[in-house]
PDB file of C-alpha atoms in Angstrom:
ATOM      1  CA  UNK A   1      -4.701  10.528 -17.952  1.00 75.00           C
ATOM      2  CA  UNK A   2      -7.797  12.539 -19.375  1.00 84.00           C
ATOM      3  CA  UNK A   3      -8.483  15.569 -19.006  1.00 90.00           C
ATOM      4  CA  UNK A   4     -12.271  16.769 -18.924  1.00 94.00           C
ATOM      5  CA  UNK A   5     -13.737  19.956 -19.572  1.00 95.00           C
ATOM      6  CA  UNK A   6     -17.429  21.267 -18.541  1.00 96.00           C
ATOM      7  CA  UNK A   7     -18.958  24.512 -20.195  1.00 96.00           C
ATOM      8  CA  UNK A   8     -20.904  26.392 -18.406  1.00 96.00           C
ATOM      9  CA  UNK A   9     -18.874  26.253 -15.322  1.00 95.00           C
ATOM     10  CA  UNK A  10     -21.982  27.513 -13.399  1.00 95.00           C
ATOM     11  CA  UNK A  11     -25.144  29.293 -14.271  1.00 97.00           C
ATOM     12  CA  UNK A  12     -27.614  31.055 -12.812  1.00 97.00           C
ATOM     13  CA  UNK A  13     -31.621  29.844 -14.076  1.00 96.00           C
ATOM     14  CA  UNK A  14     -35.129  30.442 -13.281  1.00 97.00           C
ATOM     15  CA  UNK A  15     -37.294  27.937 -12.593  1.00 97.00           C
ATOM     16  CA  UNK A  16     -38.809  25.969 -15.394  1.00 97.00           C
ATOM     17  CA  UNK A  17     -36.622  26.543 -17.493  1.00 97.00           C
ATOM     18  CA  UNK A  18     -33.779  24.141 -19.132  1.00 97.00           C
ATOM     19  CA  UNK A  19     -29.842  23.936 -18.986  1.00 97.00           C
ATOM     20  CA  UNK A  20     -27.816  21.861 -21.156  1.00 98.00           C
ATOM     21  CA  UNK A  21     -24.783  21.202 -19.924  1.00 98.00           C
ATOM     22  CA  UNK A  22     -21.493  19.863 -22.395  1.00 98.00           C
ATOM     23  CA  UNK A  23     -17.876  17.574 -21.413  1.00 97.00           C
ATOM     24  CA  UNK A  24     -15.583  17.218 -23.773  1.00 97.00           C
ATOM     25  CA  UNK A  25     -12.708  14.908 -22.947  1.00 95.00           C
ATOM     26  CA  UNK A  26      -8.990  15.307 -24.569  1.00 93.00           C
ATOM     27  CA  UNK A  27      -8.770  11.600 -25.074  1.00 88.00           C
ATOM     28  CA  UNK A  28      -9.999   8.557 -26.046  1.00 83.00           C
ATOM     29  CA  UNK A  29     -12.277   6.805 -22.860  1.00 85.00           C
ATOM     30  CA  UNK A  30     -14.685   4.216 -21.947  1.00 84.00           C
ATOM     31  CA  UNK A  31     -16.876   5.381 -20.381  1.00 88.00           C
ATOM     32  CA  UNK A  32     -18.662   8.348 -19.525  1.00 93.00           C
ATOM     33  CA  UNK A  33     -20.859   9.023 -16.640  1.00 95.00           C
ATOM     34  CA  UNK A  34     -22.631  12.096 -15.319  1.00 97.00           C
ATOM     35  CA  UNK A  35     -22.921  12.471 -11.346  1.00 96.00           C
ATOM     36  CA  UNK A  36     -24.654  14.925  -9.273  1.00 96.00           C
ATOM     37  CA  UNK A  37     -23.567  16.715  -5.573  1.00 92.00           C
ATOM     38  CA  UNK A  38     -25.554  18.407  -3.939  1.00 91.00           C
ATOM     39  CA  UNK A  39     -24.612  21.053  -1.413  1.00 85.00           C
ATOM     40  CA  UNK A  40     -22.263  19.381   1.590  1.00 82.00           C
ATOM     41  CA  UNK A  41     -22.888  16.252  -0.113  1.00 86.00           C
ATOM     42  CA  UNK A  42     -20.768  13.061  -1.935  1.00 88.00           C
ATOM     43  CA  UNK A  43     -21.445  12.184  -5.129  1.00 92.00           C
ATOM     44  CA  UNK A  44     -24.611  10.199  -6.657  1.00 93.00           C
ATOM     45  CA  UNK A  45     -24.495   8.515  -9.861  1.00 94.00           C
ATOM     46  CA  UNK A  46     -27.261   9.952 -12.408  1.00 96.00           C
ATOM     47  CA  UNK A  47     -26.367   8.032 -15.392  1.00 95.00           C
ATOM     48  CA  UNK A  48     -23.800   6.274 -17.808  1.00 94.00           C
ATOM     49  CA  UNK A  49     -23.933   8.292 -21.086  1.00 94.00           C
ATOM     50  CA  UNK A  50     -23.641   5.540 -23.911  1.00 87.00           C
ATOM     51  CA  UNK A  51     -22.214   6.597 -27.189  1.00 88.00           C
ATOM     52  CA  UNK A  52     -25.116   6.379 -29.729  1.00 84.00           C
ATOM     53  CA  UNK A  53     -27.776   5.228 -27.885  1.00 86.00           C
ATOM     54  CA  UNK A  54     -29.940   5.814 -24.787  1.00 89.00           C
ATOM     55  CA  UNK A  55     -27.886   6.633 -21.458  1.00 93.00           C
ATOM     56  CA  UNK A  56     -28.711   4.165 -18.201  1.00 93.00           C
ATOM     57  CA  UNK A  57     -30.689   5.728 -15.400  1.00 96.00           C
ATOM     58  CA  UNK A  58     -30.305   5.124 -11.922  1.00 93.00           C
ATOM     59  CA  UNK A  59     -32.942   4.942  -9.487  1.00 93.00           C
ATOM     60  CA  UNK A  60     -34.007   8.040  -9.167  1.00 94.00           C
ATOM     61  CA  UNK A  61     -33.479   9.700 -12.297  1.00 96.00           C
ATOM     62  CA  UNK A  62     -35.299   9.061 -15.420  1.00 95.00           C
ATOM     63  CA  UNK A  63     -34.953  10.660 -19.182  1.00 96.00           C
ATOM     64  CA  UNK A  64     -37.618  13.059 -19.531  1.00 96.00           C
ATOM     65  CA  UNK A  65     -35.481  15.238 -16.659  1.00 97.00           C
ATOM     66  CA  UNK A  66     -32.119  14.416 -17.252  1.00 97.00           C
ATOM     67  CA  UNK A  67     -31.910  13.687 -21.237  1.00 97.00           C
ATOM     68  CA  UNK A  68     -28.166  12.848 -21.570  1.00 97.00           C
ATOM     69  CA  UNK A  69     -26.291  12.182 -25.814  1.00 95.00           C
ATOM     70  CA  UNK A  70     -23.285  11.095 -26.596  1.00 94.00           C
ATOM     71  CA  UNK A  71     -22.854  11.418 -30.141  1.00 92.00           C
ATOM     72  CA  UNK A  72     -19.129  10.257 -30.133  1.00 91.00           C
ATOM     73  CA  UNK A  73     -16.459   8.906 -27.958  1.00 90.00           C
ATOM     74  CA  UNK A  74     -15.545  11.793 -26.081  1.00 93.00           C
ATOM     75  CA  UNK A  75     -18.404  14.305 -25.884  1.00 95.00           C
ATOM     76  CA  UNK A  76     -21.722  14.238 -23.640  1.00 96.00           C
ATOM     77  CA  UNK A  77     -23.746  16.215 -22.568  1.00 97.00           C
ATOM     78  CA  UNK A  78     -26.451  16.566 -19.966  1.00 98.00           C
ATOM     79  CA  UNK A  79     -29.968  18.678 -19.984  1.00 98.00           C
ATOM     80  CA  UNK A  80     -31.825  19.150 -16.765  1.00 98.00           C
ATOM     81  CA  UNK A  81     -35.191  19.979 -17.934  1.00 97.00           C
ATOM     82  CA  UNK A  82     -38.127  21.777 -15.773  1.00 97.00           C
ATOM     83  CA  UNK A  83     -35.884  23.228 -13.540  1.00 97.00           C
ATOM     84  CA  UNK A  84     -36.439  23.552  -9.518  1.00 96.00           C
ATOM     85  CA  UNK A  85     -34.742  25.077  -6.832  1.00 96.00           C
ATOM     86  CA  UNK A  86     -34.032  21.779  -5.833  1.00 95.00           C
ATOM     87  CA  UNK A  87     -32.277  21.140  -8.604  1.00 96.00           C
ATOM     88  CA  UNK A  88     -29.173  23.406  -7.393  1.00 96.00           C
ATOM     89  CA  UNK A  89     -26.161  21.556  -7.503  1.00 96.00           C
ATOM     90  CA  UNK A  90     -22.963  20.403  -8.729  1.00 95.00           C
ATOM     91  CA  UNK A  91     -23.209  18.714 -11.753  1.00 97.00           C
ATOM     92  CA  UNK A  92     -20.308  16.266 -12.447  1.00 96.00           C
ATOM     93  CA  UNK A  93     -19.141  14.635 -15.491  1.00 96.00           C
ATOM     94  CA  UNK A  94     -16.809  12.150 -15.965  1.00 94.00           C
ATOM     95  CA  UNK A  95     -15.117   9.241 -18.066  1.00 93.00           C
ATOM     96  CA  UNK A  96     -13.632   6.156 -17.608  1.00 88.00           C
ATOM     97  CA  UNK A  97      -9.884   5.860 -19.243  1.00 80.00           C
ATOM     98  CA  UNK A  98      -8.793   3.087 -21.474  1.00 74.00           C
ATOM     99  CA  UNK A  99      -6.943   1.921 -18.199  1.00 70.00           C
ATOM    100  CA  UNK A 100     -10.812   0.744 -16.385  1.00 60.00           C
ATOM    101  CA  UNK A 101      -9.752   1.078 -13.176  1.00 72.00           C
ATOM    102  CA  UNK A 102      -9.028   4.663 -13.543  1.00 80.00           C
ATOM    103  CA  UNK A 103     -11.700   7.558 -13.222  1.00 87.00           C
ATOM    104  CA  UNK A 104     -11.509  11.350 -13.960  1.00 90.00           C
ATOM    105  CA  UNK A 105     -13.526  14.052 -13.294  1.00 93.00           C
ATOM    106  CA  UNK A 106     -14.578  17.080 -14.886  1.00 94.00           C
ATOM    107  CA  UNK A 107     -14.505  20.955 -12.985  1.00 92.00           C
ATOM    108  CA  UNK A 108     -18.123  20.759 -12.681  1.00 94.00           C
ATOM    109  CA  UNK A 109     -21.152  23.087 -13.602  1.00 96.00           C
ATOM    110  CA  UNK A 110     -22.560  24.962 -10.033  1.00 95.00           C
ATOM    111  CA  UNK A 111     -25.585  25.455 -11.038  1.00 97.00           C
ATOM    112  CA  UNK A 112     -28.267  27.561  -9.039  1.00 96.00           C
ATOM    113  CA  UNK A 113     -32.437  27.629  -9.761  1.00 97.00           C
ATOM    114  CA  UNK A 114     -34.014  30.904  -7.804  1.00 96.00           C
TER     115      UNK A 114
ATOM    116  CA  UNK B   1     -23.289  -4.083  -3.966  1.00 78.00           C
ATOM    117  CA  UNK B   2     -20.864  -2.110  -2.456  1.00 82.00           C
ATOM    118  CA  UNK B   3     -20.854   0.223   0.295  1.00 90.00           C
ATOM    119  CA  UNK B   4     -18.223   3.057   1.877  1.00 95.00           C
ATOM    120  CA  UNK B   5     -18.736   4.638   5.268  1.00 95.00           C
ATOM    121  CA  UNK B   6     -16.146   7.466   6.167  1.00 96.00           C
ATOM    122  CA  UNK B   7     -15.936   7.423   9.768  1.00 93.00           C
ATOM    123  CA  UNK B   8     -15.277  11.562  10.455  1.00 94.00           C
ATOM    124  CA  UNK B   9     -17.337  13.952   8.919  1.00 94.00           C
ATOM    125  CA  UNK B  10     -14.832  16.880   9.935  1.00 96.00           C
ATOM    126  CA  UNK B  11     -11.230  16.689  10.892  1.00 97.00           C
ATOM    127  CA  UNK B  12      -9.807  19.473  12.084  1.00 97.00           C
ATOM    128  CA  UNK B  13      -5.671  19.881  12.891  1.00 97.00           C
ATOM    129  CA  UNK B  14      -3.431  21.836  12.993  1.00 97.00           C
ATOM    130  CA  UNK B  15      -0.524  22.943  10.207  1.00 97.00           C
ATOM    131  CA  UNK B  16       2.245  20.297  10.398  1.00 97.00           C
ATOM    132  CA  UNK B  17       0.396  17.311  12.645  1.00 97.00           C
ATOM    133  CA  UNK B  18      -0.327  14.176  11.154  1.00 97.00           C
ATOM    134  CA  UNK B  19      -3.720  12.948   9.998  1.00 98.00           C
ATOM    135  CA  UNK B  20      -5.877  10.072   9.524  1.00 98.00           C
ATOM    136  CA  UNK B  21      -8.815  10.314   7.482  1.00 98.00           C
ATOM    137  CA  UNK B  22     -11.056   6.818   7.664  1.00 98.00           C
ATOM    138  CA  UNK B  23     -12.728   5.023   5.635  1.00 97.00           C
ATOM    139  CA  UNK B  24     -14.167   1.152   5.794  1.00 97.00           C
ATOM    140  CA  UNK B  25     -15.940  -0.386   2.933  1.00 95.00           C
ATOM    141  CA  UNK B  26     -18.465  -3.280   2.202  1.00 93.00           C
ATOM    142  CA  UNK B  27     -17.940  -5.966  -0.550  1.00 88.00           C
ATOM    143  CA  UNK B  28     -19.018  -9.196  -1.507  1.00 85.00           C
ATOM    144  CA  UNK B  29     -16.427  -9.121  -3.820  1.00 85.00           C
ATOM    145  CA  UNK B  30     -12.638  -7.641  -4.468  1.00 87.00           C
ATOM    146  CA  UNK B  31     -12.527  -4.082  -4.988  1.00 88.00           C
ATOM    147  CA  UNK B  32     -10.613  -1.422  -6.402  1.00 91.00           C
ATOM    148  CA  UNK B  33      -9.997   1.648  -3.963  1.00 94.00           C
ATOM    149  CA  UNK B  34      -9.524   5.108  -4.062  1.00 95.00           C
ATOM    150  CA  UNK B  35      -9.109   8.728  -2.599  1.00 97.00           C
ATOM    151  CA  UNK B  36     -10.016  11.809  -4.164  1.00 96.00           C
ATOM    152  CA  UNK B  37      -9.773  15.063  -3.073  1.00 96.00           C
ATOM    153  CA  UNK B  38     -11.728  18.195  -4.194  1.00 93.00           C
ATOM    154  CA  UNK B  39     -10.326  21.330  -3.265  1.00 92.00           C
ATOM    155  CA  UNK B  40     -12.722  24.435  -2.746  1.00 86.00           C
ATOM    156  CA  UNK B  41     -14.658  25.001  -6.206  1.00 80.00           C
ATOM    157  CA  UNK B  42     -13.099  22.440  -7.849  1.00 84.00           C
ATOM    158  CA  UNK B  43     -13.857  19.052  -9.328  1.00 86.00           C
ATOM    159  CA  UNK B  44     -12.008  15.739  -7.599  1.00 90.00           C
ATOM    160  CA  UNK B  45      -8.499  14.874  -8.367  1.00 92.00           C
ATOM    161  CA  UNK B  46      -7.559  11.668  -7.766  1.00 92.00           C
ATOM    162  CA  UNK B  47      -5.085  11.169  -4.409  1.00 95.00           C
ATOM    163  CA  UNK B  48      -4.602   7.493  -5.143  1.00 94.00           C
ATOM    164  CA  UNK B  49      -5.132   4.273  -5.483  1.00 92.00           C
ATOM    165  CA  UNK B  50      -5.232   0.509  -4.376  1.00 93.00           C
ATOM    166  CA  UNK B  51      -5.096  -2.183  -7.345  1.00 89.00           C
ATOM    167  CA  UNK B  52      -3.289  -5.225  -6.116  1.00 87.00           C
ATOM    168  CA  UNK B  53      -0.103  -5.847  -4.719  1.00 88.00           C
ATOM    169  CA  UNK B  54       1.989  -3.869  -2.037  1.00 90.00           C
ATOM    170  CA  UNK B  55      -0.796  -3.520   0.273  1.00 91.00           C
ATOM    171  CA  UNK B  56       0.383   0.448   1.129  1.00 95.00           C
ATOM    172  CA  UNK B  57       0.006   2.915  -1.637  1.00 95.00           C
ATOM    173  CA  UNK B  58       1.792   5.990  -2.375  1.00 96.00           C
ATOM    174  CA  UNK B  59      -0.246   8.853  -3.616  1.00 94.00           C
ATOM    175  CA  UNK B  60       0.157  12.852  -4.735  1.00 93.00           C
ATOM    176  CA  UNK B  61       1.077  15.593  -2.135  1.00 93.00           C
ATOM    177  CA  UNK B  62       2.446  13.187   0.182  1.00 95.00           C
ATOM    178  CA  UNK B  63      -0.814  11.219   1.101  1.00 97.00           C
ATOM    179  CA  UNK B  64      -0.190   7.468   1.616  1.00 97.00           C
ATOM    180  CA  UNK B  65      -2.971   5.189   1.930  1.00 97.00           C
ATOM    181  CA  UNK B  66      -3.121   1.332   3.555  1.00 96.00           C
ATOM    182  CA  UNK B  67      -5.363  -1.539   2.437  1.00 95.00           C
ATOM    183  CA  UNK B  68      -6.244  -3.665   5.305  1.00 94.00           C
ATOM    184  CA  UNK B  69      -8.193  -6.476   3.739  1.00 91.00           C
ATOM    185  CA  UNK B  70      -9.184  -8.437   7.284  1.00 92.00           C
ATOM    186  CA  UNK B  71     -10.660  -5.207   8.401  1.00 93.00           C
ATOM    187  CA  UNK B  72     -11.717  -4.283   5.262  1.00 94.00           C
ATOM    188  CA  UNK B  73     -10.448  -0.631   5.672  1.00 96.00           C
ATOM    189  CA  UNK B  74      -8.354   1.994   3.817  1.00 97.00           C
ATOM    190  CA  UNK B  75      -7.353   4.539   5.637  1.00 98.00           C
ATOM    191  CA  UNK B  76      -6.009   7.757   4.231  1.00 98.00           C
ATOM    192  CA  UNK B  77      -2.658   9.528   5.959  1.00 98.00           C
ATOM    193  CA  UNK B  78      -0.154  12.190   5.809  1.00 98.00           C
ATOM    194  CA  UNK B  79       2.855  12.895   8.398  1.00 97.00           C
ATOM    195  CA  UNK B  80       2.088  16.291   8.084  1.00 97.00           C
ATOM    196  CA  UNK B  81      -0.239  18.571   6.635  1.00 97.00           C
ATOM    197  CA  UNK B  82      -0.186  22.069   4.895  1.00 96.00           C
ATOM    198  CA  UNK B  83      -2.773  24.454   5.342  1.00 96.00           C
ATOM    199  CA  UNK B  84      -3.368  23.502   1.395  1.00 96.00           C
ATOM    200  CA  UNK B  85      -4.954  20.420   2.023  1.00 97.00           C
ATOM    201  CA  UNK B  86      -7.653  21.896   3.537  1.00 97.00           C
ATOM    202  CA  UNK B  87     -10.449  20.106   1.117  1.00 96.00           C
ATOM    203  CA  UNK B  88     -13.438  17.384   1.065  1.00 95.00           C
ATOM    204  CA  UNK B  89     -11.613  14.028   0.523  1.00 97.00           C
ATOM    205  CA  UNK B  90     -13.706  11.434  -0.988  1.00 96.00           C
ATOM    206  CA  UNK B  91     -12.894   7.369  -0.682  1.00 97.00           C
ATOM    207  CA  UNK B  92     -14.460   5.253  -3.427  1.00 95.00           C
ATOM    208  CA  UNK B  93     -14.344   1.431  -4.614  1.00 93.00           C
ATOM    209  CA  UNK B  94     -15.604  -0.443  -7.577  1.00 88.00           C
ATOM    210  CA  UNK B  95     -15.539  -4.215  -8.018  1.00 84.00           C
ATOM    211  CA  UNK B  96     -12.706  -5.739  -9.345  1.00 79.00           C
ATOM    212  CA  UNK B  97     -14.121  -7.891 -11.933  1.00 67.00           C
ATOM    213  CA  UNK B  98     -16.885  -6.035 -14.055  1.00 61.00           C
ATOM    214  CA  UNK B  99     -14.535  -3.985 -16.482  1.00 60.00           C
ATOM    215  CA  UNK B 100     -18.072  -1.347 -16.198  1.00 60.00           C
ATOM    216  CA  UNK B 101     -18.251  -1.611 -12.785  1.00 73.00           C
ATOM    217  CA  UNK B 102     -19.611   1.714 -11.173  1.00 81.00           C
ATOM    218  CA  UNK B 103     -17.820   3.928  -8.005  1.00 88.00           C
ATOM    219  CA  UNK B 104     -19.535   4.365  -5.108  1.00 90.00           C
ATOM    220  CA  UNK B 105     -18.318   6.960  -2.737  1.00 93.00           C
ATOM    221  CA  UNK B 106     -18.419   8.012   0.787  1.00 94.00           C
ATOM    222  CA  UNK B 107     -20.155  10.613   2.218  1.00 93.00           C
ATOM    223  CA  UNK B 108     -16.641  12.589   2.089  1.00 94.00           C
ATOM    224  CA  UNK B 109     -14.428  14.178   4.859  1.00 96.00           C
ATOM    225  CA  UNK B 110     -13.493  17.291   5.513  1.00 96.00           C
ATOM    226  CA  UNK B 111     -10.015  18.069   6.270  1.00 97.00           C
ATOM    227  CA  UNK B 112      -9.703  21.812   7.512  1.00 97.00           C
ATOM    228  CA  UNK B 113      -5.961  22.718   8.541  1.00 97.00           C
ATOM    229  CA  UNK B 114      -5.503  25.777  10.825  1.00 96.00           C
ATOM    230  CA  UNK B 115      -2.158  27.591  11.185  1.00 95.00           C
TER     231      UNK B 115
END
């Protein structure tokens, strides 16, 4: 298994400013994705973090709000830019294991935009 | 694509009953499925899992799970439940045959024990 670790574990922002959020994993994975939940929510995909090139949007989210790297196998990290109150959530990362049928999950960053 | 409906929103027992937590899925194709559970604060931790095979599936914490293919379900259970289960529980599936197939999840149940 992989283990995944998010810093900051939550945070506290004003609005329009930015938070860059990192995940390193312990091991070697796949794949690497980034999900948000909102509060009382499940889970929605944001993106698949690609190592070395641009990350895969879903519908809904685009780059210029949710810039995402990947510089190597096991590190990512997410940026949500121009914050907004409505931007308060849990933000999830998480990686696919060498095994592809198995997913892990990070703590998660709570983050809050007054 | 795939889809995952969780039938109860809340399920509320009481310490040491049995519980059923639902959940029915939507394929055009064979999935994988699975239950995670995220405990207050937390991130998810995987319960278990449904690959192939023995169509009933063992899990942590005493949570079994059953694949029921002709009603394309996969109900979560446990005999009986600790007031430390109390947690959202999640049911996912990804298709079987894309090694970077996504998960989608269901909207998540809440399991709340009371002494």
């Amino acid at each position: 298994s992989a283990v995944i670790s998010q810093k900051p574990s939550r945070d506290i922002c004003q609005r329009g400013t930015s938070l860059t959020i990192q995940c390193q994993v312990d091991s070697q994975v796949t794949m690497m994705f980034w999900y948000r939940q909102q509060p009382g929510q499940s889970l929605t995909l944001i993106a698949t973090a690609n190592q070395g090139s641009e990350a895969t949007y879903e519908s809904g989210f685009v780059i210029d709000k949710f810039p995402i790297s990947r510089p190597n196998l096991t590190f990512s990290t997410l940026t949500v830019s121009n914050m907004s109150p409505e931007d308060s959530s849990i933000y999830l990362c998480s990686a696919r294991g060498l095994a592809l049928n198995e997913q892990f999950f990070g703590p998660g960053t709570r983050l809050t935009v007054l | 694509a795939q889809s995952v409906t969780q039938l109860d929103s809340q399920v509320p027992v009481f310490e040491e009953a049995p519980v059923e937590l639902r959940c029915n899925y939507s394929s055009s194709v064979s999935v994988y499925l699975f239950w995670y559970v995220q405990y207050p604060n937390q991130g998810l931790q995987l319960l278990l899992k449904y690959l192939s095979g023995s169509t009933l599936v063992k899990g942590i914490n005493g949570f079994e799970a059953e694949f029921n293919k002709s009603q394309t379900s996969f109900h979560l259970r446990k005999p009986s439940v600790h007031i430390s289960d109390t947690a959202e529980y999640f049911c996912a599936v990804s298709r079987k045959e894309t090694s970077g197939s996504r998960l989608t999840f269901g909207e998540g149940t809440q399991l709340t024990v009371n002494p």
